[in-house]
Amino acid sequence: MNLRNFKLFFLAFAVVPLIAACRNKQKEKDGFIKDNVEFAIAQTDKMLQAVGEPTGKNYPRTINNKGELVNTGMYDWTPGFFPGSLWYLYELTGDTKWKDVAEKWTESLEPLKTFTGHHDLGFMMYCSYGNADRLAPKPGYKEILIESANSLSTRFNEKTRTIKSWNYRKAWNGTTEWFYPVIIDNMMNLEMLFYASKITGDKKYYDIAVKHSDSTLKNHFREDFSAYHVVDYDTITGKVLSRATCQGFSDNSTWSRGQAWAIYGYTMVYRETKDAKYLDAAIKATELYLKNLPEDLVPLWDFNAGEAGYLPEGKSYAVKFQKKLRDASAAAIVCSALFELGEYANRPEYVDYAVKMLYSLASPAYRAASDSNIDFLLMHSVGSIPHKSEIDKPLVYADYYFLEALTRYKNLGSKK
Ligand code: GLY
């Protein structure tokens, strides 16, 4: 074969099929995104009709055992997710109709800027106002985020070098007391502090976020890098008093959503600091998580639920039944995080996992049929089994991270 023929042969049998395969892949991806966006639009349109105008008391959260919509007031930990989902619909569609409703729902949360009652202000304000300021900034948004960061910072203690998650409370068993509980979920609230430092130039928020990240890295992980849910601190000495669970199966088990918050949280802290120790933490937490996944990549609500050696104190709930339950919310959080972590860690396999997780969540096993699920997107999440609450139900934050993951998938490869 002469050189010219070889070139023609190569073009016909290697390059052309490769281009066709890439085109087909892109077509499949575009179709997948279109289908999921159309579904999310239809469900969310109906949800908006069901909830009406924001009143400060009607933020969609889940479904009760009678199959009715459950809303919360703004002081619960989840009111930022519905406005946040509306922002992702705006980002995914470019349709200003979504911007208008997202603004309205976001601005209904302004009174929270002075709230100091628990640590979740980052979730509440950054998923709403943070996305608003990123996608459609308006005068006043930055000031609200800064005031919110100030409010969250009031819960920081130099002795424990952490932000207190909850005020004094008893554990689910009704006897164990926590005076200064910090939960792994709290990593997520730090994103708003990093942002406040960026927009003010004042490093104090950044320093709090880094100190909290370091204390959590030191105190919240077992040797295998599974995360404890709750760490209770002594505010006189700064030492750890106990390590426990609140929403997991037992104190020594791994609650899958807690592990998901750790993965997402340390990925985000690495993005903001570029300190390799946080990247390492995110990778180790991910490796442990991936090892515990079933075939469809949606985890059991707790990796050790029902296993011998992990019996919960009090044993007050049905062990066998719970063992089978999945938590789609944990899957959505990790799915979204791995799109980002894969890039930082230079591990394309994490992005492959993220895509597979997204397809699994979008399959009929987890994505609701149209016109069902009281207008939420995903089924099969778990709020808190020890509290007998939101068991195998949709959850607004599962939908939020699902839409975030869908947006990240859409943007994959396009340097924004
Ligand atoms: N941050 C509370 C939860 O994950 O249930």
Coordinates of C-alpha atoms in Angstrom, one line a residue, residues 11 33 62 107 130 139 156 232 242 259 285 306 342 366 372 380:
L11 CA -9.3 8.0 7.2
I33 CA -29.9 16.5 29.3
T62 CA -40.7 16.1 51.2
E107 CA -35.5 37.2 48.2
G130 CA -25.1 32.4 46.3
P139 CA -27.6 45.3 44.2
F156 CA -17.2 29.9 65.7
D232 CA -19.1 16.8 70.6
S242 CA -17.5 12.0 72.2
Q259 CA -19.8 10.6 53.9
A285 CA -13.4 9.8 51.6
G306 CA -28.1 -4.1 59.9
G342 CA -12.3 14.2 39.1
Y366 CA -35.0 6.7 41.1
S372 CA -46.1 11.8 40.2
H380 CA -36.0 7.0 47.5

